[in-house]
Short mmCIF file of C-alpha atoms in Angstrom, two decimals:
data_model
loop_
_atom_site.label_atom_id
_atom_site.label_comp_id
_atom_site.label_asym_id
_atom_site.label_seq_id
_atom_site.Cartn_x
_atom_site.Cartn_y
_atom_site.Cartn_z
CA MET A 13 -15.68 34.27 -79.59
CA PRO A 14 -18.32 31.97 -81.19
CA SER A 15 -17.09 28.51 -82.10
CA ALA A 16 -17.07 27.24 -85.67
CA ASP A 17 -19.95 24.87 -84.85
CA ASN A 18 -22.08 27.70 -83.41
CA THR A 19 -21.35 29.90 -86.43
CA ALA A 20 -22.30 27.09 -88.81
CA GLY A 21 -25.48 26.43 -86.84
CA THR A 22 -26.47 30.09 -86.88
CA SER A 23 -25.82 30.22 -90.60
CA GLN A 24 -28.02 27.17 -91.19
CA VAL A 25 -30.88 28.69 -89.20
CA THR A 26 -30.58 32.00 -91.03
CA GLU A 27 -30.59 30.25 -94.41
CA THR A 28 -33.52 28.06 -93.41
CA ILE A 29 -35.62 31.06 -92.36
CA ALA A 30 -34.77 32.93 -95.58
CA ARG A 31 -35.56 30.01 -97.91
CA PHE A 32 -38.46 28.43 -96.03
CA THR A 33 -41.36 29.86 -98.05
CA THR A 34 -39.71 28.83 -101.32
CA LEU A 35 -39.43 25.15 -100.42
CA THR A 36 -41.70 22.73 -102.25
CA ASP A 37 -40.16 19.31 -101.64
CA PRO A 38 -41.91 17.67 -98.64
CA ARG A 39 -38.67 16.19 -97.29
CA ALA A 40 -36.95 19.57 -97.48
CA ILE A 41 -39.89 21.24 -95.72
CA SER A 42 -39.83 18.60 -92.98
CA ASP A 43 -36.07 19.00 -92.46
CA ALA A 44 -36.39 22.80 -92.38
CA LEU A 45 -39.15 22.60 -89.77
CA LEU A 46 -36.91 20.44 -87.61
CA VAL A 47 -34.14 23.05 -87.82
CA LEU A 48 -36.61 25.79 -86.82
CA HIS A 49 -38.01 23.74 -83.97
CA HIS A 50 -34.57 23.16 -82.43
CA ALA A 51 -33.57 26.79 -82.95
CA LEU A 52 -36.72 27.97 -81.18
CA GLN A 53 -35.78 25.87 -78.16
CA GLY A 54 -32.23 27.19 -77.98
CA ALA A 55 -30.49 29.98 -76.12
CA ASN A 56 -31.44 32.58 -78.74
CA ALA A 57 -35.08 31.51 -78.90
CA GLN A 58 -36.46 35.03 -78.45
CA GLU A 59 -34.35 36.44 -81.28
CA ILE A 60 -35.12 33.50 -83.57
CA THR A 61 -38.85 33.86 -82.83
CA GLN A 62 -38.78 37.49 -83.90
CA ARG A 63 -36.89 36.71 -87.10
CA VAL A 64 -39.24 33.86 -88.03
CA LEU A 65 -42.34 36.00 -87.45
CA GLU A 66 -40.87 38.79 -89.58
CA THR A 67 -39.97 36.44 -92.45
CA ILE A 68 -42.43 33.53 -92.50
CA PRO A 69 -46.13 34.43 -92.43
CA ILE A 70 -48.16 32.54 -89.82
CA ALA A 71 -50.68 31.92 -92.59
CA PHE A 72 -48.01 30.02 -94.52
CA LEU A 73 -47.35 27.73 -91.57
CA LEU A 74 -51.07 27.20 -91.02
CA GLN A 75 -51.47 26.22 -94.66
CA LEU A 76 -48.91 23.44 -94.16
CA LEU A 77 -51.36 21.80 -91.74
CA GLN A 78 -54.02 21.58 -94.45
CA THR A 79 -51.82 20.29 -97.26
CA ASP A 80 -51.22 16.68 -98.25
CA HIS A 81 -47.46 16.10 -98.18
CA GLY A 82 -47.54 12.41 -99.04
CA ASP A 83 -45.39 10.19 -96.84
CA GLU A 84 -44.04 13.25 -95.03
CA THR A 85 -47.46 14.53 -93.95
CA GLU A 86 -47.31 13.18 -90.40
CA PHE A 87 -43.80 14.57 -89.81
CA ILE A 88 -44.65 17.94 -91.30
CA VAL A 89 -47.87 18.29 -89.30
CA ASP A 90 -46.12 17.36 -86.05
CA ARG A 91 -43.18 19.67 -86.63
CA THR A 92 -45.35 22.54 -87.86
CA CYS A 93 -47.42 22.30 -84.68
CA SER A 94 -44.26 22.34 -82.55
CA VAL A 95 -42.98 25.42 -84.37
CA LEU A 96 -46.32 27.21 -84.02
CA GLU A 97 -46.49 26.42 -80.30
CA SER A 98 -43.04 27.95 -79.86
CA LEU A 99 -43.86 31.03 -81.92
CA LEU A 100 -47.11 31.61 -80.00
CA GLN A 101 -45.66 30.82 -76.59
CA GLU A 102 -45.64 34.45 -75.45
CA THR A 103 -48.95 35.30 -77.14
CA SER A 104 -51.79 35.46 -74.61
CA TYR A 105 -55.18 33.97 -75.34
CA SER A 106 -56.83 37.40 -75.33
CA ALA A 107 -54.27 38.73 -77.83
CA LEU A 108 -54.63 35.67 -80.02
CA ILE A 109 -58.41 35.92 -80.42
CA GLN A 110 -58.13 39.58 -81.46
CA ASP A 111 -56.42 38.39 -84.65
CA PRO A 112 -59.09 37.10 -87.10
CA LEU A 113 -56.60 34.75 -88.77
CA LEU A 114 -55.49 33.16 -85.49
CA TYR A 115 -59.02 32.99 -84.10
CA GLY A 116 -60.19 31.13 -87.19
CA ALA A 117 -57.15 28.85 -87.08
CA LEU A 118 -57.82 28.11 -83.40
CA LEU A 119 -61.39 27.06 -84.10
CA GLN A 120 -60.21 24.95 -87.01
CA ALA A 121 -57.62 23.23 -84.83
CA LEU A 122 -60.18 22.50 -82.09
CA ASN A 123 -62.39 20.80 -84.66
CA SER A 124 -59.57 18.84 -86.26
CA SER A 125 -59.62 15.05 -86.14
CA LEU A 126 -55.80 15.01 -86.03
CA PRO A 127 -54.70 14.65 -82.38
CA ARG A 128 -51.54 16.73 -82.86
CA VAL A 129 -53.40 19.62 -84.49
CA HIS A 130 -56.15 19.42 -81.87
CA ALA A 131 -53.51 19.56 -79.13
CA LEU A 132 -52.06 22.70 -80.74
CA GLY A 133 -55.45 24.37 -80.39
CA LEU A 134 -55.91 23.22 -76.81
CA SER A 135 -52.46 24.52 -75.86
CA GLN A 136 -53.74 28.00 -76.72
CA VAL A 137 -56.97 27.53 -74.75
CA ASP A 138 -54.87 26.47 -71.74
CA LYS A 139 -53.62 30.05 -71.57
CA VAL A 140 -57.02 31.22 -70.35
CA ALA A 141 -56.02 29.92 -66.91
CA LYS A 142 -53.50 32.78 -66.68
CA GLU A 143 -55.96 35.49 -67.77
CA ASP A 144 -58.48 37.56 -65.82
CA LEU A 145 -61.92 36.17 -65.05
CA SER A 146 -63.38 38.56 -67.62
CA VAL A 147 -61.42 36.76 -70.36
CA LEU A 148 -62.61 33.39 -69.05
CA LYS A 149 -66.24 34.56 -69.10
CA SER A 150 -65.95 35.83 -72.67
CA MET A 151 -64.48 32.48 -73.71
CA LEU A 152 -67.24 30.47 -72.00
CA GLY A 153 -69.85 31.99 -74.28
CA SER A 154 -67.85 31.36 -77.45
CA ASP A 155 -67.46 28.58 -79.98
CA ILE A 156 -64.01 28.02 -78.53
CA PHE A 157 -65.35 26.63 -75.25
CA GLN A 158 -67.99 24.54 -77.00
CA ALA A 159 -65.30 22.96 -79.20
CA THR A 160 -63.07 22.37 -76.16
CA VAL A 161 -65.77 20.52 -74.22
CA SER A 162 -66.91 18.60 -77.31
CA GLY A 163 -63.40 17.20 -77.63
CA ILE A 164 -64.00 15.14 -74.49
CA ALA A 165 -66.51 13.08 -76.47
CA SER A 166 -64.07 12.51 -79.34
CA GLU A 167 -63.59 9.02 -80.74
CA SER A 168 -59.86 9.69 -80.43
CA ILE A 169 -58.69 8.79 -76.92
CA SER A 170 -55.75 11.16 -77.34
CA ILE A 171 -57.99 14.12 -78.19
CA ALA A 172 -60.43 13.26 -75.40
CA GLU A 173 -57.74 13.01 -72.73
CA ARG A 174 -56.06 16.23 -73.86
CA SER A 175 -59.43 18.01 -73.86
CA LYS A 176 -60.06 16.84 -70.29
CA GLN A 177 -56.73 18.29 -69.21
CA THR A 178 -57.61 21.66 -70.74
CA LEU A 179 -60.95 21.81 -68.94
CA LEU A 180 -59.18 20.97 -65.68
CA LYS A 181 -56.71 23.82 -66.28
CA ILE A 182 -59.48 26.29 -67.06
CA CYS A 183 -61.08 25.40 -63.70
CA ASP A 184 -57.83 25.51 -61.74
CA THR A 185 -59.21 27.53 -58.80
CA GLU A 186 -62.48 27.42 -56.85
CA GLU A 187 -63.43 30.81 -58.24
CA ARG A 188 -62.84 29.78 -61.84
CA LEU A 189 -64.67 26.49 -61.36
CA GLU A 190 -67.68 28.32 -59.92
CA THR A 191 -67.59 30.71 -62.89
CA VAL A 192 -67.62 27.86 -65.39
CA ILE A 193 -70.36 25.93 -63.59
CA THR A 194 -72.67 28.87 -62.93
CA PHE A 195 -72.20 30.63 -66.29
CA GLU A 196 -75.39 30.43 -68.34
CA ALA A 197 -73.70 29.40 -71.59
CA SER A 198 -71.16 26.87 -70.27
CA PHE A 199 -73.14 24.88 -67.70
CA PRO A 200 -75.47 23.18 -70.24
CA LEU A 201 -72.48 21.99 -72.26
CA ILE A 202 -70.97 20.27 -69.22
CA GLN A 203 -74.31 18.94 -68.01
CA ASP A 204 -75.22 17.53 -71.43
CA LEU A 205 -71.95 15.65 -71.66
CA ALA A 206 -72.25 14.38 -68.09
CA GLN A 207 -75.70 13.01 -69.02
CA SER A 208 -74.64 11.84 -72.47
CA LYS A 209 -76.19 8.70 -73.92
CA SER A 210 -72.65 7.68 -74.82
CA PRO A 211 -71.34 5.80 -71.74
CA ILE A 212 -67.75 6.58 -72.68
CA ALA A 213 -68.31 10.33 -73.07
CA GLN A 214 -70.32 10.40 -69.85
CA LEU A 215 -67.62 8.60 -67.86
CA ARG A 216 -64.95 10.93 -69.19
CA MET A 217 -66.88 13.95 -67.96
CA ILE A 218 -67.55 12.27 -64.61
CA GLU A 219 -63.78 11.72 -64.29
CA VAL A 220 -63.22 15.44 -64.83
CA LEU A 221 -65.90 16.42 -62.33
CA THR A 222 -64.65 14.08 -59.61
CA GLU A 223 -61.07 15.26 -60.06
CA LEU A 224 -62.28 18.84 -59.68
CA ALA A 225 -64.42 17.96 -56.67
CA GLY A 226 -61.46 16.22 -55.03
CA ARG A 227 -59.36 19.38 -55.08
CA SER A 228 -61.11 21.13 -52.19
CA HIS A 229 -64.27 21.26 -50.10
CA GLY A 230 -65.25 24.45 -51.92
CA SER A 231 -65.03 22.76 -55.32
CA LEU A 232 -67.02 19.82 -54.00
CA SER A 233 -69.73 22.16 -52.73
CA THR A 234 -69.97 23.98 -56.08
CA LEU A 235 -70.42 20.76 -58.05
CA GLU A 236 -72.86 19.28 -55.55
CA LYS A 237 -75.06 22.37 -55.63
CA ALA A 238 -75.13 22.13 -59.41
CA GLY A 239 -76.29 18.51 -59.16
CA LEU A 240 -73.34 17.30 -61.21
CA LEU A 241 -72.25 14.67 -58.68
CA ASP A 242 -75.66 12.97 -58.54
CA LEU A 243 -74.39 10.97 -61.49
CA LEU A 244 -72.10 9.05 -59.14
CA LYS A 245 -74.97 7.86 -56.97
CA ASN A 246 -77.08 7.06 -60.01
CA GLY A 247 -74.21 5.18 -61.61
CA LEU A 248 -74.10 2.72 -58.71
CA ASP A 249 -77.72 1.80 -59.43
CA ALA A 250 -77.05 1.28 -63.15
CA ALA A 251 -78.39 -1.95 -64.62
CA ASP A 252 -75.29 -2.20 -66.79
CA ILE A 253 -72.57 -3.93 -64.74
CA LEU A 254 -69.74 -2.32 -66.71
CA THR A 255 -71.11 1.17 -66.09
CA ARG A 256 -71.33 0.50 -62.36
CA PHE A 257 -67.81 -0.92 -62.35
CA ASN A 258 -66.42 2.17 -64.06
CA VAL A 259 -68.18 4.49 -61.60
CA ILE A 260 -66.70 2.54 -58.68
CA GLU A 261 -63.26 2.84 -60.26
CA ILE A 262 -63.71 6.62 -60.47
CA LEU A 263 -64.93 6.75 -56.87
CA SER A 264 -61.86 4.84 -55.70
CA GLU A 265 -59.64 7.71 -56.84
CA PHE A 266 -62.01 10.46 -55.76
CA GLY A 267 -62.48 8.93 -52.32
CA THR A 268 -58.80 9.14 -51.41
CA THR A 269 -59.05 12.94 -51.12
CA ALA A 270 -60.36 14.70 -48.01
CA SER A 271 -63.34 16.19 -49.85
CA GLY A 272 -63.95 12.97 -51.76
CA SER A 273 -64.13 10.80 -48.64
CA GLU A 274 -66.48 13.35 -47.09
CA PHE A 275 -68.72 13.07 -50.15
CA LEU A 276 -68.76 9.26 -50.04
CA ASP A 277 -69.93 9.54 -46.45
CA HIS A 278 -72.63 12.22 -46.55
CA SER A 279 -73.97 11.30 -50.00
CA GLY A 280 -74.90 7.78 -48.91
CA ILE A 281 -72.53 6.15 -51.40
CA LEU A 282 -70.72 4.12 -48.74
CA THR A 283 -74.08 2.74 -47.67
CA GLN A 284 -74.83 1.85 -51.29
CA LEU A 285 -71.49 0.09 -51.62
CA ALA A 286 -72.07 -1.91 -48.44
CA THR A 287 -75.44 -3.02 -49.83
CA VAL A 288 -73.82 -4.26 -53.03
CA VAL A 289 -71.25 -6.23 -51.02
CA GLU A 290 -73.97 -7.70 -48.79
CA ASN A 291 -76.48 -8.66 -51.46
CA GLU A 292 -74.62 -9.07 -54.75
CA ALA A 293 -71.24 -10.60 -53.92
CA ASP A 294 -72.16 -13.83 -55.69
CA GLN A 295 -73.82 -12.09 -58.67
CA ASP A 296 -71.61 -9.16 -59.59
CA SER A 297 -68.04 -10.15 -58.78
CA LEU A 298 -66.67 -7.37 -61.01
CA SER A 299 -68.26 -4.59 -58.96
CA VAL A 300 -67.57 -6.25 -55.62
CA THR A 301 -63.90 -6.66 -56.50
CA ALA A 302 -63.77 -2.97 -57.45
CA ILE A 303 -65.39 -2.06 -54.11
CA VAL A 304 -62.77 -4.04 -52.19
CA LYS A 305 -60.05 -2.18 -54.06
CA LEU A 306 -61.80 1.10 -53.25
CA TYR A 307 -61.80 0.23 -49.55
CA GLY A 308 -58.08 -0.49 -49.74
CA LYS A 309 -57.37 2.87 -51.34
CA LEU A 310 -59.48 4.67 -48.73
CA GLY A 311 -57.50 3.02 -45.95
CA ALA A 312 -54.16 3.75 -47.59
CA SER A 313 -54.85 7.47 -47.96
CA ASP A 314 -53.50 9.73 -45.24
CA GLN A 315 -56.28 12.22 -46.06
CA VAL A 316 -59.02 9.81 -44.98
CA ASP A 317 -60.13 9.14 -41.40
CA PHE A 318 -60.53 5.43 -42.03
CA VAL A 319 -61.04 4.45 -38.39
CA SER A 320 -64.12 6.69 -38.07
CA MET A 321 -65.33 5.43 -41.42
CA ASP A 322 -64.95 1.81 -40.34
CA MET A 323 -66.76 2.41 -37.07
CA LYS A 324 -69.71 3.73 -39.08
CA TYR A 325 -69.76 1.33 -42.03
CA GLN A 326 -67.95 -1.80 -40.73
CA ILE A 327 -65.68 -1.88 -43.76
CA LEU A 328 -63.26 -4.40 -42.22
CA ALA A 329 -66.18 -6.71 -41.45
CA GLN A 330 -67.25 -6.49 -45.09
CA ILE A 331 -63.74 -7.36 -46.25
CA GLU A 332 -63.57 -10.23 -43.74
CA ARG A 333 -66.74 -11.74 -45.20
CA LEU A 334 -65.30 -11.52 -48.69
CA LEU A 335 -62.21 -13.31 -47.45
CA VAL A 336 -63.95 -16.31 -45.86
CA GLY A 337 -67.54 -16.27 -47.13
CA ASP A 338 -70.58 -17.44 -45.19
CA ASP A 339 -73.50 -19.87 -45.55
CA ASP A 340 -74.82 -17.99 -48.60
CA PHE A 341 -71.60 -17.03 -50.31
CA GLU A 342 -68.27 -18.64 -51.17
CA PRO A 343 -65.60 -16.23 -52.51
CA ASP A 344 -63.33 -17.34 -55.33
CA GLU A 345 -59.55 -17.18 -55.02
CA SER A 346 -59.20 -13.90 -56.90
CA LEU A 347 -61.62 -12.16 -54.54
CA LYS A 348 -59.78 -13.57 -51.52
CA VAL A 349 -56.53 -12.18 -52.90
CA GLU A 350 -58.11 -8.74 -53.39
CA ALA A 351 -59.51 -8.83 -49.86
CA MET A 352 -56.08 -9.65 -48.44
CA ALA A 353 -54.51 -6.90 -50.55
CA SER A 354 -56.94 -4.36 -49.11
CA ILE A 355 -56.20 -5.49 -45.56
CA GLY A 356 -52.53 -4.87 -46.31
CA LEU A 357 -53.21 -1.42 -47.76
CA ILE A 358 -55.38 -0.36 -44.83
CA GLY A 359 -53.10 -1.79 -42.14
CA GLY A 360 -50.07 -0.46 -43.96
CA ASN A 361 -51.16 3.08 -43.10
CA VAL A 362 -49.64 3.93 -39.71
CA GLN A 363 -52.84 5.85 -38.86
CA ASN A 364 -54.81 2.60 -39.00
CA VAL A 365 -52.35 -0.10 -38.01
CA GLU A 366 -53.41 -0.44 -34.37
CA TRP A 367 -57.10 -0.42 -35.28
CA VAL A 368 -56.59 -3.09 -37.94
CA SER A 369 -54.23 -5.25 -35.86
CA GLN A 370 -56.76 -5.46 -33.02
CA SER A 371 -59.74 -6.20 -35.27
CA HIS A 372 -61.54 -9.50 -35.78
CA CYS A 373 -60.67 -9.10 -39.45
CA ALA A 374 -56.96 -9.37 -38.55
CA GLU A 375 -57.63 -12.56 -36.56
CA THR A 376 -59.38 -14.05 -39.56
CA PHE A 377 -56.63 -12.90 -41.90
CA ILE A 378 -54.03 -14.67 -39.75
CA SER A 379 -56.08 -17.85 -39.35
CA ARG A 380 -56.44 -18.27 -43.13
CA LEU A 381 -52.72 -18.79 -43.80
CA PRO A 382 -52.57 -22.61 -43.34
CA GLN A 383 -55.52 -23.10 -45.72
CA LEU A 384 -54.22 -20.97 -48.59
CA THR A 385 -52.90 -22.19 -51.92
CA ARG A 386 -49.32 -21.33 -52.85
CA ASP A 387 -50.31 -18.32 -54.96
CA SER A 388 -52.71 -17.03 -52.32
CA LYS A 389 -50.06 -17.53 -49.64
CA ALA A 390 -47.73 -15.24 -51.60
CA ALA A 391 -50.48 -12.60 -51.65
CA TRP A 392 -50.95 -13.08 -47.90
CA HIS A 393 -47.24 -12.49 -47.32
CA HIS A 394 -47.29 -9.29 -49.36
CA SER A 395 -50.24 -7.98 -47.34
CA LEU A 396 -48.45 -8.79 -44.08
CA ALA A 397 -45.33 -7.07 -45.40
CA GLN A 398 -47.34 -3.90 -46.04
CA ILE A 399 -48.67 -3.92 -42.48
CA LEU A 400 -45.18 -4.40 -41.04
CA ALA A 401 -43.89 -1.59 -43.28
CA CYS A 402 -46.48 0.90 -41.99
CA SER A 403 -43.65 3.22 -40.92
CA PRO A 404 -40.20 3.54 -42.58
CA ASP A 405 -38.71 4.52 -39.22
CA PRO A 406 -40.86 2.89 -36.52
CA SER A 407 -41.43 4.83 -33.32
CA PRO A 408 -41.50 3.02 -29.97
CA GLU A 409 -45.32 3.17 -30.13
CA THR A 410 -45.37 1.60 -33.60
CA GLU A 411 -42.94 -1.09 -32.39
CA ARG A 412 -45.31 -1.86 -29.52
CA VAL A 413 -48.31 -2.18 -31.86
CA ILE A 414 -46.50 -4.31 -34.42
CA SER A 415 -44.93 -6.52 -31.76
CA ALA A 416 -48.38 -7.23 -30.29
CA PHE A 417 -49.70 -7.98 -33.78
CA TYR A 418 -46.75 -10.26 -34.53
CA SER A 419 -47.47 -12.26 -31.36
CA GLN A 420 -50.80 -13.23 -32.92
CA LEU A 421 -48.89 -14.84 -35.79
CA GLN A 422 -47.22 -17.32 -33.47
CA GLY A 423 -50.36 -19.40 -32.94
CA PRO A 424 -50.77 -22.03 -30.20
CA GLY A 425 -49.08 -25.34 -30.85
CA GLN A 426 -47.23 -24.08 -33.93
CA SER A 427 -43.55 -23.63 -34.63
CA PRO A 428 -42.31 -20.02 -34.44
CA PHE A 429 -43.72 -17.89 -37.24
CA ILE A 430 -40.23 -16.87 -38.39
CA ALA A 431 -39.37 -20.56 -38.86
CA ARG A 432 -42.49 -21.11 -40.96
CA LEU A 433 -41.69 -17.97 -42.92
CA LEU A 434 -38.23 -19.37 -43.62
CA VAL A 435 -39.76 -22.47 -45.22
CA SER A 436 -41.52 -20.20 -47.72
CA ALA A 437 -38.35 -18.15 -48.24
CA LYS A 438 -36.55 -21.35 -49.27
CA SER A 439 -39.36 -22.42 -51.60
CA GLN A 440 -38.54 -23.44 -55.17
CA SER A 441 -41.33 -21.06 -56.19
CA ALA A 442 -39.62 -17.72 -56.82
CA GLU A 443 -42.90 -15.88 -56.21
CA LEU A 444 -43.49 -17.51 -52.81
CA SER A 445 -39.84 -17.07 -51.83
CA MET A 446 -39.85 -13.36 -52.73
CA SER A 447 -43.09 -12.81 -50.82
CA ALA A 448 -41.56 -14.30 -47.67
CA LEU A 449 -38.42 -12.21 -48.09
CA ALA A 450 -40.68 -9.18 -48.51
CA VAL A 451 -41.99 -9.86 -44.99
CA MET A 452 -38.51 -10.20 -43.51
CA ILE A 453 -37.33 -6.82 -44.85
CA PRO A 454 -39.71 -4.63 -42.78
CA LEU A 455 -39.56 -7.10 -39.88
CA ALA A 456 -35.82 -6.38 -39.65
CA HIS A 457 -36.57 -2.70 -38.91
CA TYR A 458 -38.01 -3.66 -35.51
CA GLN A 459 -35.98 -4.60 -32.45
CA PHE A 460 -38.23 -7.56 -31.68
CA GLY A 461 -37.99 -8.64 -35.32
CA VAL A 462 -34.20 -8.76 -35.27
CA GLN A 463 -34.36 -10.72 -32.01
CA LYS A 464 -36.77 -13.24 -33.57
CA MET A 465 -34.53 -13.76 -36.58
CA GLY A 466 -31.37 -13.91 -34.49
CA SER A 467 -32.87 -16.57 -32.22
CA GLU A 468 -33.40 -18.96 -35.13
CA ARG A 469 -30.12 -20.52 -36.25
CA GLU A 470 -31.51 -21.52 -39.63
CA VAL A 471 -32.63 -17.98 -40.42
CA ILE A 472 -29.14 -16.57 -39.91
CA THR A 473 -27.63 -19.47 -41.85
CA PHE A 474 -30.01 -18.82 -44.73
CA LEU A 475 -29.11 -15.13 -44.82
CA LEU A 476 -25.36 -15.84 -44.79
CA GLU A 477 -25.21 -18.60 -47.37
CA ARG A 478 -24.31 -17.76 -50.94
CA ASN A 479 -26.67 -19.70 -53.20
CA ALA A 480 -25.78 -19.22 -56.85
CA GLU A 481 -29.20 -20.54 -57.88
CA LEU A 482 -31.05 -17.62 -56.30
CA SER A 483 -32.45 -14.99 -58.65
CA HIS A 484 -31.13 -11.44 -58.82
CA SER A 485 -34.18 -10.20 -56.86
CA GLN A 486 -33.79 -12.83 -54.14
CA LYS A 487 -30.13 -11.93 -53.63
CA VAL A 488 -30.98 -8.24 -53.40
CA ALA A 489 -33.81 -8.96 -50.93
CA LYS A 490 -31.54 -11.00 -48.65
CA HIS A 491 -29.00 -8.17 -48.71
CA GLU A 492 -31.73 -5.67 -47.76
CA ILE A 493 -32.73 -7.84 -44.81
CA ILE A 494 -29.13 -7.99 -43.56
CA GLU A 495 -28.72 -4.24 -44.02
CA ALA A 496 -31.90 -3.53 -42.04
CA MET A 497 -30.92 -5.95 -39.28
CA LEU A 498 -27.52 -4.30 -38.85
CA LYS A 499 -29.03 -0.81 -38.88
CA THR A 500 -31.56 -1.78 -36.20
CA PHE A 501 -28.88 -3.54 -34.15
CA HIS A 502 -26.53 -0.53 -34.12
CA ALA A 503 -29.35 1.95 -33.45
CA THR A 504 -30.54 -0.12 -30.50
CA LYS A 505 -27.01 -0.59 -29.17
CA GLU A 506 -26.66 3.19 -28.78
CA THR A 507 -29.77 3.53 -26.62
CA SER A 508 -30.30 0.14 -24.98
CA SER A 509 -28.40 -2.78 -23.51
CA THR A 510 -30.87 -5.25 -25.03
CA PRO A 511 -28.82 -7.85 -26.99
CA LEU A 512 -30.51 -8.33 -30.37
CA LEU A 513 -27.73 -10.42 -31.95
CA THR A 514 -24.54 -12.12 -30.81
CA ALA A 515 -21.15 -10.64 -31.62
CA ASP A 516 -20.43 -13.54 -34.04
CA GLN A 517 -23.73 -13.01 -35.84
CA VAL A 518 -23.05 -9.30 -36.25
CA SER A 519 -19.52 -9.99 -37.51
CA HIS A 520 -20.66 -12.45 -40.18
CA LEU A 521 -23.66 -10.39 -41.22
CA ASP A 522 -21.46 -7.32 -41.54
CA LEU A 523 -18.99 -9.21 -43.74
CA VAL A 524 -21.73 -10.43 -46.09
CA HIS A 525 -23.22 -6.95 -46.17
CA ARG A 526 -19.90 -5.38 -47.16
CA GLN A 527 -19.33 -8.02 -49.85
CA GLY A 528 -22.63 -7.11 -51.48
CA PRO A 529 -25.51 -9.26 -52.74
CA PHE A 530 -23.69 -10.83 -55.70
CA TYR A 531 -20.39 -11.89 -54.14
CA GLN A 532 -19.22 -15.43 -54.96
CA ARG A 533 -16.14 -17.09 -53.52
CA ALA A 534 -13.70 -18.42 -56.08
CA THR A 535 -12.91 -21.54 -53.99
CA ALA A 536 -15.16 -24.49 -53.28
CA THR A 537 -18.24 -23.91 -51.16
CA VAL A 538 -17.38 -23.44 -47.49
CA ALA A 539 -19.79 -24.63 -44.86
CA ILE A 540 -21.49 -21.83 -42.91
CA GLN A 541 -20.56 -21.87 -39.27
CA ASP A 542 -23.11 -22.70 -36.65
CA LEU A 543 -24.12 -19.28 -35.37
CA ALA A 544 -26.81 -20.30 -32.97
CA ALA A 545 -24.77 -19.15 -30.00
#
């Protein structure tokens, strides 16, 4: 039996539908639209849709979008669009354009300067992706497609972005993309926008094209044959620094895909980028910084064969130069930080970690630590942490590689690296302290790492002590380190007799772990026992 609330709700919806076309007060219209919108999302949506369509003419709803409702205009437009989207949800694109009223309304919406109304129109064009190719072809030669593509050049960012998404949906398969690109009426529209004199409109179209090209090798081939990706190569030669920067930013996303990295290689773009790094590092820091970030993203992607790429283009050598400079070039601190970040991204991919750890670039990266400022040292720690965290569950082979890399951190004549790391972890600078703790967390996932920490009395003491002055993040980080150490210890104990920690150390670490990161004793501070044994 329906509840009283459900009966009242049904009654309200019924009354709203019956009275809707008689309402004149903007607030009443807005409230009624809200009732309809919620009803059309409910359990009886199909029944409500039928009743609304039988009672309220679509033309009446469309008229609401063209009427000034004073202070309520924005609400009424938004809610009317939501109601129309619900009512038309099951109406296919091909059925919609057979209705002269709806076809005209669709064109009007696609030419509207109101983002919400424009989005309503685009939501109907999206449906073409579910129709036969014949429907797509008929749409490509219509005013509908022209209005859709033109929206990408809109002064409204919202309209432009939504228009891009619709074009991407229309081209959601290789076959549909090829149809759009090779169709006589649609290709010039895309080409004209890609070659637009408006840098913003051009970049938006290039973003669409590179996203499409990155979906598959077939899509890449279609766009290359059409000459639509030549814009990327030309953009790198642009006299305008901002244009070149934006193109590099687009390439950094495109290049992380299998087809995108292939394009960067065979198109000559990686050679162009290397030339910029070699010859313009001291003149165009904006582009060079973007290139370094691009290299980092390439290395971080599991779809890219970075090792082969580095063998061909010496990417790590380029990054190394940007980290230390040479006789003709002195990098600023921000560029050094970006170079270190990219080393971390590349080495943090388990596919590349051995290659990176054995490179001259890694030697240079390690040797720079004593010379770095406090802020740069924090960045260095974060990059090292990424390399150590190359695998969430390190295999014996990964442990071997990371252990060999860690041995390089020791350095001749220096105190153990873990002891130097502890100094940073205790720093009054929260940023430097957190960066050092970020290194300890992945280090604790390795057997050798737990041994290193267990062999230093002060490290264990630091992890066990309850310092009320530590930040929330620092307390959580210390707890994560302890948790990882215990997990590694117990996992190793089951398969090996290698003692990673003493029984006393395990006992105290386990107690602190069970107490949680925020535990505070009610009594006076108790001295931490000497756990060096």
